[in-house]
């Protein structure tokens, strides 16, 4: 090892050396941890160094030059964090022979390698890269081997060059390898001449980034490829960020021009019109009248509506309605319940109609009715002995869009339930437009939390339903619409083609819940004073910067009262800022699961995962039956260096299902002390703490607040700015454009009483009658004891 004689602090730090071992490599991000035998450096590393960084293609035993900085790792000490790397071209005969005989050139042994170096000299690599015939000089190589060597040398050069260009272009490390893997030897060409292609091909490269790359490459802002990419990106953005399933042609033109003409008038409306037309001719998008959309979403809405119509017109087993009514009466006696007329209708419709809908706010009896439907079916078709069946053979299937909601369905009904994804076999790698062909064997399927189902999931589900299967959609249409595009549940109701029961009597008020009343008041727009005191809820005034302190106080007191982390859920609508999910999670981790000697910790990015932490899964992991939004507790953390495991591993316990995560999987996981209201949909918690402050402004809308509030079962603690709350409950989200309702009306018979508008749940009198006695039952634990 040699150290450069004079190293000034302004010099770039570098290490040159052979890679002795790849200690760790993430397939996804290509983040590497390497042990390098140092041969030359201007750093303090002597014989070897741990070098970390995002590298495209690192081969053990090959030599590289890394530039970067020296960092201090909490557990592993001094390391070299490389921002750039470059393969050292071997410049000795011995080095070149070693290179040609390495794994990179399969089938080339030392003898052949020596022949190549003898014939072509020290410049062998650049000669091969430039001249197709160079290897003809070398005796004994077959044609196939020659071609293989040429290809390896060239692709390796291109990959290195492309990689360096991507570093210069500031393309995120995690995207670099995806780009090379996608375009292979064409990568440089795409980066330099067609960067807008990246927008449609590489997930996570947006239009702005492509614009930057294009500017760097000297591409004019009036380039036609920029126009086409601008149209497609704008359309995609409207679908993914707003949730539309189409956009009006004029609006698409306007929004595309806004995006394209920020720095000058490069395009006019007519240019966009021509691009849209061309894209439609190439089947990249679909125009119907003056609406524009993507083919896959158009067909999803269209085909799903066709399937609903197919089921509605298919012959089903008829049941005798009078018999069924008698059975319902018997069930009421056995269960000691007196269903109201709507509830009774809902139960009967589930069996007499081919497809039916039940919608109602919290506490209106949806769960109670699902139980009633199951019992009625079991009695009529004599399937009472559920335990003697394999769940897959049972004629009733219960499903929900989230793992949590399906577990709740199973708990309350006593019948196995699953997520919709699992039922149809939608795996981790399934894309929204992949075709899943997995017919569901069932006579009756009950789908809960239907408001969370988006257009893609609805289509995939419907394609796999058999025409004779009865369907019951259950949900609360006042909740947030699905995260993905569409308003499927509202469209099914609004089409008037499916028998719908609106549950309008709230039973939970009888138990003294003012949380339920608050939710209805918000939905109905009933004036309120949020500061009023109730046994089960309170509002604590606080500014944005005081939220952390309030949450700290409330949670600490709840813990002292004996509540544990599973009982308490903090919900916030945004991730950043002093009252955002990230900050609150850090704070709550300190209170609910502080560090100690006996708890292992693993640092991942800026997060510390600790044994005992409450965590949330962020994407579907269908094969493990764990889904986006499921939460669990870290059961153990094991290290390669100290424990008997091949890779650092973190194990999460999800209600007794243990799932192991390697470091590369940890992007799927986050702390769950505080989660977004969207992620909490489909779950309920004894205590909900919900900050509402003006800094959440753009996310504070009625159905977000409504959905957050209705997650609380026993205590609701709101804190923040009352005006932000009042403003938020008046604001509606951007209405989504969808076509499902029209397609349903086109294909299915519309009932006479076509409900164009969603009927209101409750009349003013009903809300009046729900007024709850604020202080009844103050003897049990109330939120006041937490402040
Ligand atoms: N007809 C009825 N008579 C008396 N009590 C009822 C009736 N229907 C429902 N309930 C009671 O009302 C409460 C709420 O019912 P349920 O849990 O079924 O409502 P839900 O709509 O599923 O509520 P959520 O969506 O909030 O979970 C339960 O305690 C249930 O037993």
Coordinates of C-alpha atoms in Angstrom, one line a residue, residues 159-507:
X159 CA -22.5 0.0 -18.3
X160 CA -19.5 1.8 -16.6
X161 CA -19.9 4.8 -18.8
X162 CA -23.6 4.9 -18.4
X163 CA -23.2 4.6 -14.6
X164 CA -20.8 7.5 -14.5
X165 CA -23.1 9.6 -16.6
X166 CA -26.0 8.8 -14.2
X167 CA -23.9 9.9 -11.2
X168 CA -23.2 13.2 -13.0
X169 CA -26.9 13.6 -13.9
X170 CA -27.8 13.1 -10.2
X171 CA -29.9 10.1 -10.9
X172 CA -30.8 8.4 -7.6
X173 CA -28.6 5.3 -6.9
X174 CA -31.6 3.0 -6.6
X175 CA -32.7 3.9 -10.2
X176 CA -29.3 3.5 -11.9
X177 CA -29.2 -0.2 -12.0
X178 CA -32.9 -0.4 -13.1
X179 CA -32.0 1.9 -16.0
X180 CA -29.1 -0.2 -17.1
X181 CA -31.1 -3.4 -16.7
X182 CA -33.9 -1.9 -18.8
X183 CA -31.9 -0.5 -21.7
X184 CA -28.7 -2.6 -21.5
X185 CA -26.3 -1.5 -24.3
X186 CA -28.8 1.2 -25.4
X187 CA -28.5 3.0 -22.0
X188 CA -26.2 5.7 -23.1
X189 CA -28.3 6.4 -26.2
X190 CA -31.5 6.7 -24.1
X191 CA -29.8 9.0 -21.5
X192 CA -28.3 11.2 -24.2
X193 CA -31.0 11.3 -26.9
X194 CA -34.3 10.0 -25.5
X195 CA -34.4 10.8 -21.8
X196 CA -38.2 11.2 -21.8
X197 CA -38.5 7.5 -22.4
X198 CA -37.4 7.1 -18.8
X199 CA -40.7 8.6 -17.6
X200 CA -42.8 5.8 -18.9
X201 CA -40.3 3.0 -18.4
X202 CA -38.7 3.6 -15.0
X203 CA -40.9 3.8 -12.0
X204 CA -40.0 6.8 -9.9
X205 CA -38.5 8.9 -12.7
X206 CA -40.8 11.8 -13.2
X207 CA -41.1 14.4 -15.8
X208 CA -39.0 17.0 -14.0
X209 CA -36.1 14.6 -13.7
X210 CA -36.3 13.7 -17.4
X211 CA -36.4 17.5 -18.1
X212 CA -33.2 18.0 -16.1
X213 CA -31.5 15.1 -17.9
X214 CA -32.6 16.4 -21.3
X215 CA -31.3 19.9 -20.5
X216 CA -28.0 18.4 -19.6
X217 CA -27.9 16.4 -22.9
X218 CA -28.7 19.6 -24.8
X219 CA -32.2 18.5 -26.0
X220 CA -34.4 21.5 -26.9
X221 CA -37.5 22.1 -24.7
X222 CA -39.6 22.1 -27.8
X223 CA -38.5 18.5 -28.7
X224 CA -41.6 16.4 -29.8
X225 CA -40.6 13.6 -27.4
X226 CA -41.0 16.1 -24.6
X227 CA -44.5 16.9 -25.7
X228 CA -45.5 13.2 -25.8
X229 CA -44.0 12.5 -22.4
X230 CA -45.7 15.6 -21.0
X231 CA -49.1 14.4 -22.1
X232 CA -48.7 10.9 -20.8
X233 CA -47.2 12.0 -17.5
X234 CA -50.0 14.6 -16.9
X235 CA -52.6 11.9 -17.6
X236 CA -50.9 9.4 -15.3
X237 CA -50.5 12.0 -12.6
X238 CA -54.3 12.8 -12.7
X239 CA -55.1 9.2 -12.3
X240 CA -52.6 8.3 -9.6
X241 CA -52.6 11.5 -7.5
X242 CA -56.2 12.7 -7.8
X243 CA -57.8 9.3 -8.5
X244 CA -59.7 10.2 -11.7
X245 CA -60.3 7.4 -14.2
X246 CA -60.4 9.9 -17.0
X247 CA -59.7 13.6 -17.7
X248 CA -61.5 16.0 -20.0
X249 CA -59.6 16.7 -23.2
X250 CA -59.5 20.5 -22.5
X251 CA -58.2 20.0 -19.0
X252 CA -55.5 17.6 -20.2
X253 CA -54.4 20.2 -22.7
X254 CA -54.4 22.9 -20.1
X255 CA -52.5 20.9 -17.5
X256 CA -50.0 19.5 -20.0
X257 CA -49.2 23.1 -21.3
X258 CA -48.8 24.3 -17.7
X259 CA -46.2 21.5 -17.2
X260 CA -44.4 22.1 -20.5
X261 CA -44.4 25.8 -20.8
X262 CA -43.0 26.9 -17.4
X263 CA -39.9 28.5 -18.9
X264 CA -41.3 29.6 -22.3
X265 CA -44.0 29.1 -24.9
X266 CA -42.7 25.9 -26.4
X267 CA -46.1 24.3 -27.3
X268 CA -49.6 25.4 -28.1
X269 CA -53.0 23.7 -27.5
X270 CA -53.0 22.4 -31.1
X271 CA -49.7 20.7 -30.6
X272 CA -51.1 18.8 -27.6
X273 CA -54.2 17.9 -29.6
X274 CA -52.1 16.4 -32.3
X275 CA -50.0 14.5 -29.8
X276 CA -53.1 13.1 -28.0
X277 CA -54.5 12.0 -31.3
X278 CA -51.3 10.3 -32.3
X279 CA -51.1 8.6 -28.9
X280 CA -54.6 7.3 -29.3
X281 CA -53.8 5.9 -32.8
X282 CA -50.8 4.1 -31.2
X283 CA -53.2 2.8 -28.5
X284 CA -51.3 4.5 -25.7
X285 CA -54.5 6.2 -24.6
X286 CA -58.2 6.2 -25.3
X287 CA -60.5 9.0 -26.3
X288 CA -64.2 8.7 -25.8
X289 CA -66.2 11.9 -26.7
X290 CA -64.0 14.5 -25.1
X291 CA -62.7 12.3 -22.3
X292 CA -59.1 10.9 -22.3
X293 CA -57.8 8.0 -20.3
X294 CA -55.4 5.1 -20.3
X295 CA -56.4 1.8 -22.0
X296 CA -56.0 -0.4 -18.9
X297 CA -58.2 1.8 -16.7
X298 CA -60.8 2.2 -19.4
X299 CA -61.1 -1.5 -19.8
X300 CA -61.0 -2.1 -16.1
X301 CA -64.1 0.0 -15.6
X302 CA -65.8 -1.3 -18.7
X303 CA -65.1 -5.0 -18.1
X304 CA -66.1 -4.8 -14.4
X305 CA -69.4 -3.2 -15.3
X306 CA -70.0 -5.9 -18.0
X307 CA -69.3 -8.6 -15.4
X308 CA -71.7 -7.1 -12.9
X309 CA -74.3 -7.2 -15.7
X310 CA -73.4 -10.7 -16.6
X311 CA -73.9 -11.8 -12.9
X312 CA -77.2 -9.9 -12.6
X313 CA -78.6 -11.6 -15.7
X314 CA -77.3 -15.1 -14.8
X315 CA -79.8 -17.6 -13.4
X316 CA -79.2 -18.1 -9.6
X317 CA -80.7 -20.5 -7.1
X318 CA -84.1 -19.1 -6.2
X319 CA -85.0 -19.1 -2.6
X320 CA -88.5 -18.9 -1.1
X321 CA -88.7 -15.4 0.3
X322 CA -91.4 -16.3 2.9
X323 CA -89.3 -19.2 4.1
X324 CA -86.3 -16.9 4.4
X325 CA -88.3 -14.3 6.3
X326 CA -89.4 -17.0 8.8
X327 CA -85.8 -18.1 9.2
X328 CA -84.7 -14.5 9.9
X329 CA -87.4 -14.3 12.6
X330 CA -85.9 -17.5 14.2
X331 CA -82.4 -16.0 14.0
X332 CA -83.6 -12.9 15.8
X333 CA -85.0 -15.1 18.6
X334 CA -81.9 -17.2 18.8
X335 CA -79.5 -14.2 18.8
X336 CA -81.9 -12.1 21.0
X337 CA -81.9 -9.2 18.6
X338 CA -84.6 -7.2 17.0
X339 CA -83.4 -6.2 13.5
X340 CA -84.9 -3.0 12.2
X341 CA -86.7 -3.1 8.8
X342 CA -83.7 -2.0 6.8
X343 CA -81.4 -4.5 8.5
X344 CA -84.0 -7.2 7.8
X345 CA -84.2 -6.1 4.1
X346 CA -80.4 -6.1 3.9
X347 CA -80.2 -9.7 5.2
X348 CA -82.9 -10.9 2.8
X349 CA -81.5 -9.1 -0.2
X350 CA -78.2 -10.8 0.3
X351 CA -79.9 -14.1 -0.6
X352 CA -82.7 -13.0 -2.9
X353 CA -80.7 -10.6 -5.1
X354 CA -77.7 -11.7 -7.2
X355 CA -75.7 -8.6 -6.1
X356 CA -76.6 -6.4 -3.2
X357 CA -75.1 -3.5 -1.3
X358 CA -75.2 -2.5 2.4
X359 CA -73.9 0.9 3.3
X360 CA -74.0 2.7 6.6
X361 CA -72.0 4.8 9.0
X362 CA -70.4 3.5 12.2
X363 CA -72.6 1.6 14.6
X364 CA -75.4 1.0 12.2
X365 CA -75.1 -2.8 12.3
X366 CA -73.0 -3.7 9.3
X367 CA -71.1 -6.4 11.2
X368 CA -74.3 -7.6 12.9
X369 CA -75.9 -8.0 9.5
X370 CA -73.0 -9.9 8.0
X371 CA -73.4 -12.3 10.8
X372 CA -77.2 -12.5 10.1
X373 CA -76.6 -13.1 6.4
X374 CA -74.2 -16.0 7.1
X375 CA -76.6 -17.6 9.6
X376 CA -79.5 -17.3 7.1
X377 CA -77.4 -18.9 4.4
X378 CA -76.3 -21.6 6.7
X379 CA -79.8 -22.4 7.8
X380 CA -81.4 -22.3 4.4
X381 CA -78.7 -24.3 2.6
X382 CA -77.9 -26.5 5.6
X383 CA -74.2 -25.5 6.0
X384 CA -74.3 -25.0 9.8
X385 CA -71.4 -27.5 10.5
X386 CA -68.8 -25.0 9.4
X387 CA -66.0 -26.7 11.3
X388 CA -66.4 -29.9 9.3
X389 CA -65.3 -28.1 6.1
X390 CA -62.0 -27.1 4.7
X391 CA -62.3 -23.3 4.5
X392 CA -61.5 -23.4 0.8
X393 CA -64.5 -25.7 0.2
X394 CA -67.0 -23.6 2.2
X395 CA -69.6 -22.0 0.0
X396 CA -69.4 -18.6 1.7
X397 CA -66.2 -16.5 1.3
X398 CA -65.6 -13.4 3.4
X399 CA -63.1 -10.8 2.0
X400 CA -61.9 -7.3 2.7
X401 CA -59.3 -5.1 1.0
X402 CA -56.9 -5.1 4.0
X403 CA -55.5 -7.8 6.2
X404 CA -56.7 -6.0 9.4
X405 CA -60.3 -5.7 8.1
X406 CA -60.3 -9.3 7.0
X407 CA -59.1 -10.4 10.4
X408 CA -61.8 -8.4 12.0
X409 CA -64.4 -10.1 9.7
X410 CA -63.1 -13.5 10.7
X411 CA -63.2 -12.6 14.4
X412 CA -66.7 -11.3 14.4
X413 CA -68.2 -14.0 12.1
X414 CA -66.3 -17.1 13.2
X415 CA -65.7 -17.9 9.5
X416 CA -62.3 -17.7 7.9
X417 CA -61.8 -14.4 5.9
X418 CA -59.0 -13.3 3.6
X419 CA -57.9 -10.2 1.7
X420 CA -59.3 -9.8 -1.8
X421 CA -55.7 -10.0 -3.1
X422 CA -55.1 -13.3 -1.5
X423 CA -58.4 -14.8 -2.7
X424 CA -57.7 -14.0 -6.3
X425 CA -53.9 -14.6 -6.0
X426 CA -52.7 -11.1 -6.6
X427 CA -49.0 -11.5 -5.8
X428 CA -46.3 -9.0 -5.0
X429 CA -45.1 -8.8 -8.5
X430 CA -48.5 -8.6 -10.1
X431 CA -48.9 -5.3 -12.1
X432 CA -52.2 -3.6 -12.2
X433 CA -52.8 -4.6 -15.8
X434 CA -51.6 -8.2 -15.5
X435 CA -54.5 -10.6 -16.0
X436 CA -55.2 -12.8 -13.0
X437 CA -57.1 -15.9 -13.9
X438 CA -58.1 -17.6 -10.7
X439 CA -61.9 -18.3 -10.6
X440 CA -63.2 -18.1 -7.0
X441 CA -65.2 -21.2 -6.0
X442 CA -68.0 -19.7 -3.9
X443 CA -71.8 -19.5 -3.8
X444 CA -71.8 -16.2 -1.8
X445 CA -69.0 -13.7 -1.4
X446 CA -69.3 -10.9 1.2
X447 CA -66.9 -8.0 0.6
X448 CA -66.4 -5.6 3.6
X449 CA -64.8 -2.1 3.6
X450 CA -65.8 -1.7 0.0
X451 CA -65.0 2.0 0.0
X452 CA -61.3 1.1 0.0
X453 CA -61.6 -0.9 -3.2
X454 CA -60.1 0.8 -6.3
X455 CA -60.8 0.3 -9.9
X456 CA -57.9 -2.1 -10.5
X457 CA -58.8 -4.3 -7.6
X458 CA -62.5 -4.3 -8.4
X459 CA -61.8 -5.3 -12.0
X460 CA -59.4 -8.1 -11.0
X461 CA -61.9 -9.3 -8.4
X462 CA -64.9 -9.3 -10.7
X463 CA -63.1 -11.1 -13.5
X464 CA -62.6 -14.0 -11.1
X465 CA -66.1 -14.2 -9.8
X466 CA -68.2 -17.0 -11.3
X467 CA -71.5 -15.9 -12.8
X468 CA -73.6 -17.9 -10.4
X469 CA -71.9 -16.5 -7.3
X470 CA -74.0 -14.0 -5.2
X471 CA -72.2 -10.9 -4.1
X472 CA -72.8 -8.6 -1.1
X473 CA -70.8 -5.3 -1.0
X474 CA -70.6 -3.8 2.5
X475 CA -69.1 -0.4 3.5
X476 CA -69.4 3.1 4.6
X477 CA -69.5 5.4 1.5
X478 CA -68.8 8.5 3.6
X479 CA -65.3 7.3 4.3
X480 CA -62.2 8.2 2.2
X481 CA -62.3 7.0 -1.3
X482 CA -59.8 4.3 -2.3
X483 CA -56.1 5.2 -2.5
X484 CA -56.0 4.0 -6.1
X485 CA -58.2 5.5 -8.8
X486 CA -62.0 5.4 -9.0
X487 CA -64.9 5.6 -6.6
X488 CA -66.1 2.1 -7.1
X489 CA -68.4 1.8 -4.1
X490 CA -70.1 5.2 -4.7
X491 CA -70.5 4.3 -8.4
X492 CA -72.1 0.9 -7.6
X493 CA -74.6 2.7 -5.3
X494 CA -75.1 5.7 -7.5
X495 CA -75.7 3.6 -10.7
X496 CA -79.1 2.5 -9.2
X497 CA -78.5 -0.9 -10.8
X498 CA -77.9 -2.8 -7.6
X499 CA -80.3 -3.3 -4.7
X500 CA -78.9 -1.1 -2.0
X501 CA -79.8 -0.9 1.7
X502 CA -78.9 2.3 3.5
X503 CA -78.6 1.6 7.2
X504 CA -79.8 4.7 9.0
X505 CA -80.3 3.8 12.6
X506 CA -77.2 4.2 14.8
X507 CA -77.1 1.7 17.7

